[in-house]
Amino acid sequence: MTAAAHRPATLEDVARAAGVSRSTASRVIAGTGFASPAARERVAAAADQLGYVPNPAARALVRGGGVRLVVAVAGPSAAVLDDPYVHRVVGSAARVCAPAAIGVALHWLPLSQPNSLDQLAGDGSVCGVVLVNTTEDLLDAVPRSLRGRVASIGIGSATIPSFDVDNGAGAEEVLRHLYAGGRRRIAMVTGPRWLPCSQRPVQEYRRLMRQAGLPERVLPGDFTAARGRTAAGEALRRWPDLDAVYAISDETAFGVIAALREGGVRVPGDVAVAGFDDIPLAGMTTPALTTASHPVGRIAAAAATAVLDRRPTAPVTLFPSALVARASA
Amino acid sequence: MTAAAHRPATLEDVARAAGVSRSTASRVIAGTGFASPAARERVAAAADQLGYVPNPAARALVRGGGVRLVVAVAGPSAAVLDDPYVHRVVGSAARVCAPAAIGVALHWLPLSQPNSLDQLAGDGSVCGVVLVNTTEDLLDAVPRSLRGRVASIGIGSATIPSFDVDNGAGAEEVLRHLYAGGRRRIAMVTGPRWLPCSQRPVQEYRRLMRQAGLPERVLPGDFTAARGRTAAGEALRRWPDLDAVYAISDETAFGVIAALREGGVRVPGDVAVAGFDDIPLAGMTTPALTTASHPVGRIAAAAATAVLDRRPTAPVTLFPSALVARASA
DNA sequence: TTGAAAGCGCTAACAG
DNA sequence: CTGTTAGCGCTTTCAA
């Protein structure tokens, strides 16, 4: 409670001030082991008199616990680290880690060399890893020594718990909504091909279209607004009778809408457009974007928590995708 | 390069494998001090043969360097930690800190008790602090022991370097643009009152309006889209001749536009709307948002770097605000 | 219930 | 140029 000394107080300082040994002070502070009420009292008093804060690095060193949780993002280039989605994950993870005095680090995992995880595994200061944009290769390349302290936001495996949105169900819900609105010529702009978890919605789309006897119109995407613009042009050119576009990214959906309107196509009058994620601005635009909302923050928090707590986790934790019907579709 | 052992390799392991002492291995690995080419060679070989990664926690312990950089965000409630802007700062900081094996932590600083910084100062594992939403009270409450390893994104002081957008110039540029477009009844939706750096644009606004003999119409805001909606209503009610709204947040600007259009007001036909920050989506909406772009990522990176490098920094580093004229104004 | 002692993985004098 | 020695701040047996 006192103004911080120039040098942070150590446990030794506290022990001396309380007139006990370092071990006793440690037991009291860490709340582990025995200590007489009297000792407890004096140590506590000394600690807050000195403004004592345990040094997590030292603690981690002796317990072998690590001090950093690494958010490892796979992608074609380091630019993936600039993605707002990634920032959201890092932000949520950082919040979850703060009470444990664990810091968060951000790493890029080049798609071409999945064994870059080895370095993280060999770093004793890394307490765990949260995988983002997980691929099969990546899953295979997770070193054994990382087992039990890795979680994946995306696909998982027998040994690596997965935390993800129920993509299939989400896609189905949006597509049924489009269908219920009378749309029959529905194109889809997908996520990147290398990203396994973005294949689910595509499968669902194909299944539903086939089932309804509707044409399958798939355009590869990359989650960007720019791709939305070009994809809209392509779609219009290839399929002039188009009456809906389903994009697996709100950013892309906005790109689609912009291009469509610039081309004189009314949204949703002529073509309905739906997105994916419900970013904060989705409800503020004109037309407001119909999309599916996903608890990205909660997913990231759950993954980070699983890694931190190191307790047995269900192999797959699915979070619900909720249709948010607005004006665009 | 070998598959990671169950226990991360230690310097001791490397030294033994290379047939040298721990100190020699340390010198080679850390690149500090002398070592014969021969020793250098063998240590390097042993290190990568064992997949050795130095343990930054241990290193930090002996050098007193710390392992975490804390992004400390002031605000009325912990909800500020959910802000996309904050996530962007954390993401950028994490990227800058990664090479140094420093983790990033996210802390909320209650507006009402600025001395919560004391705890960070007393934590030996904290290598530095980046302040966000800095207030005068906060600046005054920064413990001496933190000097030289704090940076502020926002206002600074004699001892705390500031990294910020040139808000005044940015506001002036946008307002002049509005004026050049023929707008004469310009209302402004500000940032929160408790946030000092958001007062600069207000001052600039008042100065320019006064200078041009135009009415001053200020509405307090809070950076949210929701507030934009209500503010638009208020503005229209109080000032029916309104022909422009300048909001100090793109989110707010979008809220303003939405409310205006719902009320049958054309944008930019009847009322021009301009924002602040140039969020990624600003260019994708209809109408595309006129705003000022700010290098948030670079600002955060600069602040984090200043803290990490601990080298003398200019008291104030201003980043340019660049007008992005689009359709809305 | 407490203290003495050892050691986590690393760096940094200090002698050789 | 290299090895020995002494810690950094903390937890944790092990005796007392």
PDB file of N, CA, C and O in Angstrom, chain B residues 15-54:
ATOM      1  N   ALA B  15      25.688 -27.402 -22.988  1.00  0.00           N
ATOM      2  CA  ALA B  15      27.089 -27.324 -22.579  1.00  0.00           C
ATOM      3  C   ALA B  15      27.688 -28.725 -22.515  1.00  0.00           C
ATOM      4  O   ALA B  15      28.773 -28.972 -23.047  1.00  0.00           O
ATOM      5  N   ARG B  16      26.958 -29.618 -21.897  1.00  0.00           N
ATOM      6  CA  ARG B  16      27.461 -30.978 -21.760  1.00  0.00           C
ATOM      7  C   ARG B  16      27.672 -31.606 -23.139  1.00  0.00           C
ATOM      8  O   ARG B  16      28.729 -32.170 -23.426  1.00  0.00           O
ATOM      9  N   ALA B  17      26.664 -31.461 -23.991  1.00  0.00           N
ATOM     10  CA  ALA B  17      26.761 -32.047 -25.329  1.00  0.00           C
ATOM     11  C   ALA B  17      27.923 -31.455 -26.121  1.00  0.00           C
ATOM     12  O   ALA B  17      28.535 -32.118 -26.955  1.00  0.00           O
ATOM     13  N   ALA B  18      28.230 -30.199 -25.838  1.00  0.00           N
ATOM     14  CA  ALA B  18      29.299 -29.549 -26.591  1.00  0.00           C
ATOM     15  C   ALA B  18      30.644 -29.722 -25.901  1.00  0.00           C
ATOM     16  O   ALA B  18      31.683 -29.323 -26.437  1.00  0.00           O
ATOM     17  N   GLY B  19      30.605 -30.269 -24.709  1.00  0.00           N
ATOM     18  CA  GLY B  19      31.840 -30.465 -23.977  1.00  0.00           C
ATOM     19  C   GLY B  19      32.489 -29.179 -23.503  1.00  0.00           C
ATOM     20  O   GLY B  19      33.703 -29.041 -23.471  1.00  0.00           O
ATOM     21  N   VAL B  20      31.643 -28.220 -23.131  1.00  0.00           N
ATOM     22  CA  VAL B  20      32.178 -26.970 -22.576  1.00  0.00           C
ATOM     23  C   VAL B  20      31.443 -26.653 -21.281  1.00  0.00           C
ATOM     24  O   VAL B  20      30.525 -27.361 -20.899  1.00  0.00           O
ATOM     25  N   SER B  21      31.837 -25.577 -20.649  1.00  0.00           N
ATOM     26  CA  SER B  21      31.141 -25.204 -19.420  1.00  0.00           C
ATOM     27  C   SER B  21      29.876 -24.418 -19.757  1.00  0.00           C
ATOM     28  O   SER B  21      29.714 -23.927 -20.867  1.00  0.00           O
ATOM     29  N   ARG B  22      29.010 -24.308 -18.766  1.00  0.00           N
ATOM     30  CA  ARG B  22      27.759 -23.596 -18.962  1.00  0.00           C
ATOM     31  C   ARG B  22      28.031 -22.148 -19.387  1.00  0.00           C
ATOM     32  O   ARG B  22      27.339 -21.587 -20.237  1.00  0.00           O
ATOM     33  N   SER B  23      29.027 -21.535 -18.758  1.00  0.00           N
ATOM     34  CA  SER B  23      29.311 -20.130 -19.065  1.00  0.00           C
ATOM     35  C   SER B  23      29.685 -19.950 -20.522  1.00  0.00           C
ATOM     36  O   SER B  23      29.215 -19.020 -21.182  1.00  0.00           O
ATOM     37  N   THR B  24      30.526 -20.840 -21.005  1.00  0.00           N
ATOM     38  CA  THR B  24      30.924 -20.719 -22.403  1.00  0.00           C
ATOM     39  C   THR B  24      29.701 -20.854 -23.309  1.00  0.00           C
ATOM     40  O   THR B  24      29.503 -20.064 -24.232  1.00  0.00           O
ATOM     41  N   ALA B  25      28.898 -21.845 -23.002  1.00  0.00           N
ATOM     42  CA  ALA B  25      27.683 -22.025 -23.791  1.00  0.00           C
ATOM     43  C   ALA B  25      26.837 -20.753 -23.741  1.00  0.00           C
ATOM     44  O   ALA B  25      26.346 -20.276 -24.767  1.00  0.00           O
ATOM     45  N   SER B  26      26.709 -20.209 -22.550  1.00  0.00           N
ATOM     46  CA  SER B  26      25.928 -18.984 -22.375  1.00  0.00           C
ATOM     47  C   SER B  26      26.469 -17.862 -23.252  1.00  0.00           C
ATOM     48  O   SER B  26      25.718 -17.189 -23.954  1.00  0.00           O
ATOM     49  N   ARG B  27      27.770 -17.697 -23.229  1.00  0.00           N
ATOM     50  CA  ARG B  27      28.374 -16.627 -24.034  1.00  0.00           C
ATOM     51  C   ARG B  27      28.070 -16.793 -25.514  1.00  0.00           C
ATOM     52  O   ARG B  27      27.727 -15.833 -26.197  1.00  0.00           O
ATOM     53  N   VAL B  28      28.190 -18.007 -25.960  1.00  0.00           N
ATOM     54  CA  VAL B  28      27.936 -18.252 -27.378  1.00  0.00           C
ATOM     55  C   VAL B  28      26.473 -17.985 -27.723  1.00  0.00           C
ATOM     56  O   VAL B  28      26.163 -17.261 -28.662  1.00  0.00           O
ATOM     57  N   ILE B  29      25.593 -18.571 -26.925  1.00  0.00           N
ATOM     58  CA  ILE B  29      24.163 -18.433 -27.197  1.00  0.00           C
ATOM     59  C   ILE B  29      23.715 -16.978 -27.122  1.00  0.00           C
ATOM     60  O   ILE B  29      23.021 -16.475 -28.004  1.00  0.00           O
ATOM     61  N   ALA B  30      24.132 -16.309 -26.063  1.00  0.00           N
ATOM     62  CA  ALA B  30      23.694 -14.926 -25.873  1.00  0.00           C
ATOM     63  C   ALA B  30      24.480 -13.981 -26.784  1.00  0.00           C
ATOM     64  O   ALA B  30      24.142 -12.814 -26.907  1.00  0.00           O
ATOM     65  N   GLY B  31      25.535 -14.508 -27.390  1.00  0.00           N
ATOM     66  CA  GLY B  31      26.315 -13.664 -28.287  1.00  0.00           C
ATOM     67  C   GLY B  31      27.085 -12.598 -27.553  1.00  0.00           C
ATOM     68  O   GLY B  31      27.487 -11.592 -28.107  1.00  0.00           O
ATOM     69  N   THR B  32      27.304 -12.816 -26.276  1.00  0.00           N
ATOM     70  CA  THR B  32      28.012 -11.831 -25.475  1.00  0.00           C
ATOM     71  C   THR B  32      29.310 -12.446 -24.969  1.00  0.00           C
ATOM     72  O   THR B  32      29.351 -13.604 -24.604  1.00  0.00           O
ATOM     73  N   GLY B  33      30.358 -11.694 -24.938  1.00  0.00           N
ATOM     74  CA  GLY B  33      31.632 -12.190 -24.414  1.00  0.00           C
ATOM     75  C   GLY B  33      32.399 -13.013 -25.432  1.00  0.00           C
ATOM     76  O   GLY B  33      31.935 -13.274 -26.537  1.00  0.00           O
ATOM     77  N   PHE B  34      33.550 -13.459 -25.043  1.00  0.00           N
ATOM     78  CA  PHE B  34      34.454 -14.158 -25.954  1.00  0.00           C
ATOM     79  C   PHE B  34      34.151 -15.639 -26.054  1.00  0.00           C
ATOM     80  O   PHE B  34      33.564 -16.230 -25.165  1.00  0.00           O
ATOM     81  N   ALA B  35      34.569 -16.216 -27.135  1.00  0.00           N
ATOM     82  CA  ALA B  35      34.468 -17.654 -27.330  1.00  0.00           C
ATOM     83  C   ALA B  35      35.269 -18.007 -28.571  1.00  0.00           C
ATOM     84  O   ALA B  35      35.193 -17.314 -29.579  1.00  0.00           O
ATOM     85  N   SER B  36      36.033 -19.059 -28.481  1.00  0.00           N
ATOM     86  CA  SER B  36      36.850 -19.465 -29.630  1.00  0.00           C
ATOM     87  C   SER B  36      35.935 -19.962 -30.734  1.00  0.00           C
ATOM     88  O   SER B  36      34.866 -20.503 -30.457  1.00  0.00           O
ATOM     89  N   PRO B  37      36.359 -19.781 -31.952  1.00  0.00           N
ATOM     90  CA  PRO B  37      35.563 -20.264 -33.087  1.00  0.00           C
ATOM     91  C   PRO B  37      35.191 -21.727 -32.900  1.00  0.00           C
ATOM     92  O   PRO B  37      34.073 -22.123 -33.194  1.00  0.00           O
ATOM     93  N   ALA B  38      36.138 -22.493 -32.402  1.00  0.00           N
ATOM     94  CA  ALA B  38      35.880 -23.919 -32.201  1.00  0.00           C
ATOM     95  C   ALA B  38      34.711 -24.130 -31.249  1.00  0.00           C
ATOM     96  O   ALA B  38      33.743 -24.835 -31.554  1.00  0.00           O
ATOM     97  N   ALA B  39      34.799 -23.487 -30.078  1.00  0.00           N
ATOM     98  CA  ALA B  39      33.746 -23.616 -29.068  1.00  0.00           C
ATOM     99  C   ALA B  39      32.421 -23.132 -29.651  1.00  0.00           C
ATOM    100  O   ALA B  39      31.382 -23.787 -29.529  1.00  0.00           O
ATOM    101  N   ARG B  40      32.491 -21.985 -30.272  1.00  0.00           N
ATOM    102  CA  ARG B  40      31.317 -21.388 -30.905  1.00  0.00           C
ATOM    103  C   ARG B  40      30.604 -22.416 -31.781  1.00  0.00           C
ATOM    104  O   ARG B  40      29.392 -22.638 -31.675  1.00  0.00           O
ATOM    105  N   GLU B  41      31.409 -23.009 -32.600  1.00  0.00           N
ATOM    106  CA  GLU B  41      30.932 -24.018 -33.540  1.00  0.00           C
ATOM    107  C   GLU B  41      30.213 -25.161 -32.834  1.00  0.00           C
ATOM    108  O   GLU B  41      29.075 -25.513 -33.144  1.00  0.00           O
ATOM    109  N   ARG B  42      30.916 -25.749 -31.872  1.00  0.00           N
ATOM    110  CA  ARG B  42      30.368 -26.934 -31.209  1.00  0.00           C
ATOM    111  C   ARG B  42      29.119 -26.617 -30.394  1.00  0.00           C
ATOM    112  O   ARG B  42      28.181 -27.406 -30.339  1.00  0.00           O
ATOM    113  N   VAL B  43      29.116 -25.449 -29.755  1.00  0.00           N
ATOM    114  CA  VAL B  43      27.925 -25.073 -28.980  1.00  0.00           C
ATOM    115  C   VAL B  43      26.737 -24.884 -29.912  1.00  0.00           C
ATOM    116  O   VAL B  43      25.638 -25.387 -29.660  1.00  0.00           O
ATOM    117  N   ALA B  44      26.972 -24.182 -31.002  1.00  0.00           N
ATOM    118  CA  ALA B  44      25.887 -23.944 -31.958  1.00  0.00           C
ATOM    119  C   ALA B  44      25.316 -25.267 -32.447  1.00  0.00           C
ATOM    120  O   ALA B  44      24.093 -25.465 -32.490  1.00  0.00           O
ATOM    121  N   ALA B  45      26.227 -26.178 -32.784  1.00  0.00           N
ATOM    122  CA  ALA B  45      25.790 -27.486 -33.275  1.00  0.00           C
ATOM    123  C   ALA B  45      24.962 -28.207 -32.225  1.00  0.00           C
ATOM    124  O   ALA B  45      23.849 -28.683 -32.497  1.00  0.00           O
ATOM    125  N   ALA B  46      25.482 -28.237 -31.004  1.00  0.00           N
ATOM    126  CA  ALA B  46      24.769 -28.913 -29.919  1.00  0.00           C
ATOM    127  C   ALA B  46      23.397 -28.285 -29.711  1.00  0.00           C
ATOM    128  O   ALA B  46      22.390 -28.976 -29.550  1.00  0.00           O
ATOM    129  N   ALA B  47      23.376 -26.960 -29.733  1.00  0.00           N
ATOM    130  CA  ALA B  47      22.122 -26.241 -29.481  1.00  0.00           C
ATOM    131  C   ALA B  47      21.058 -26.653 -30.486  1.00  0.00           C
ATOM    132  O   ALA B  47      19.940 -27.032 -30.109  1.00  0.00           O
ATOM    133  N   ASP B  48      21.401 -26.624 -31.765  1.00  0.00           N
ATOM    134  CA  ASP B  48      20.293 -26.915 -32.665  1.00  0.00           C
ATOM    135  C   ASP B  48      20.045 -28.413 -32.789  1.00  0.00           C
ATOM    136  O   ASP B  48      18.944 -28.833 -33.134  1.00  0.00           O
ATOM    137  N   GLN B  49      21.037 -29.171 -32.416  1.00  0.00           N
ATOM    138  CA  GLN B  49      20.822 -30.614 -32.389  1.00  0.00           C
ATOM    139  C   GLN B  49      19.787 -30.953 -31.312  1.00  0.00           C
ATOM    140  O   GLN B  49      18.940 -31.818 -31.476  1.00  0.00           O
ATOM    141  N   LEU B  50      19.876 -30.229 -30.212  1.00  0.00           N
ATOM    142  CA  LEU B  50      18.955 -30.479 -29.092  1.00  0.00           C
ATOM    143  C   LEU B  50      17.673 -29.662 -29.204  1.00  0.00           C
ATOM    144  O   LEU B  50      16.773 -29.777 -28.379  1.00  0.00           O
ATOM    145  N   GLY B  51      17.596 -28.803 -30.188  1.00  0.00           N
ATOM    146  CA  GLY B  51      16.431 -27.923 -30.304  1.00  0.00           C
ATOM    147  C   GLY B  51      16.355 -26.967 -29.123  1.00  0.00           C
ATOM    148  O   GLY B  51      15.288 -26.660 -28.609  1.00  0.00           O
ATOM    149  N   TYR B  52      17.511 -26.489 -28.732  1.00  0.00           N
ATOM    150  CA  TYR B  52      17.559 -25.630 -27.552  1.00  0.00           C
ATOM    151  C   TYR B  52      16.956 -24.247 -27.789  1.00  0.00           C
ATOM    152  O   TYR B  52      17.251 -23.591 -28.778  1.00  0.00           O
ATOM    153  N   VAL B  53      16.117 -23.827 -26.874  1.00  0.00           N
ATOM    154  CA  VAL B  53      15.571 -22.473 -26.886  1.00  0.00           C
ATOM    155  C   VAL B  53      15.831 -21.884 -25.507  1.00  0.00           C
ATOM    156  O   VAL B  53      15.440 -22.480 -24.506  1.00  0.00           O
ATOM    157  N   PRO B  54      16.481 -20.735 -25.429  1.00  0.00           N
ATOM    158  CA  PRO B  54      16.759 -20.136 -24.114  1.00  0.00           C
ATOM    159  C   PRO B  54      15.462 -19.873 -23.371  1.00  0.00           C
ATOM    160  O   PRO B  54      14.442 -19.571 -23.986  1.00  0.00           O
TER     161      PRO B  54
END
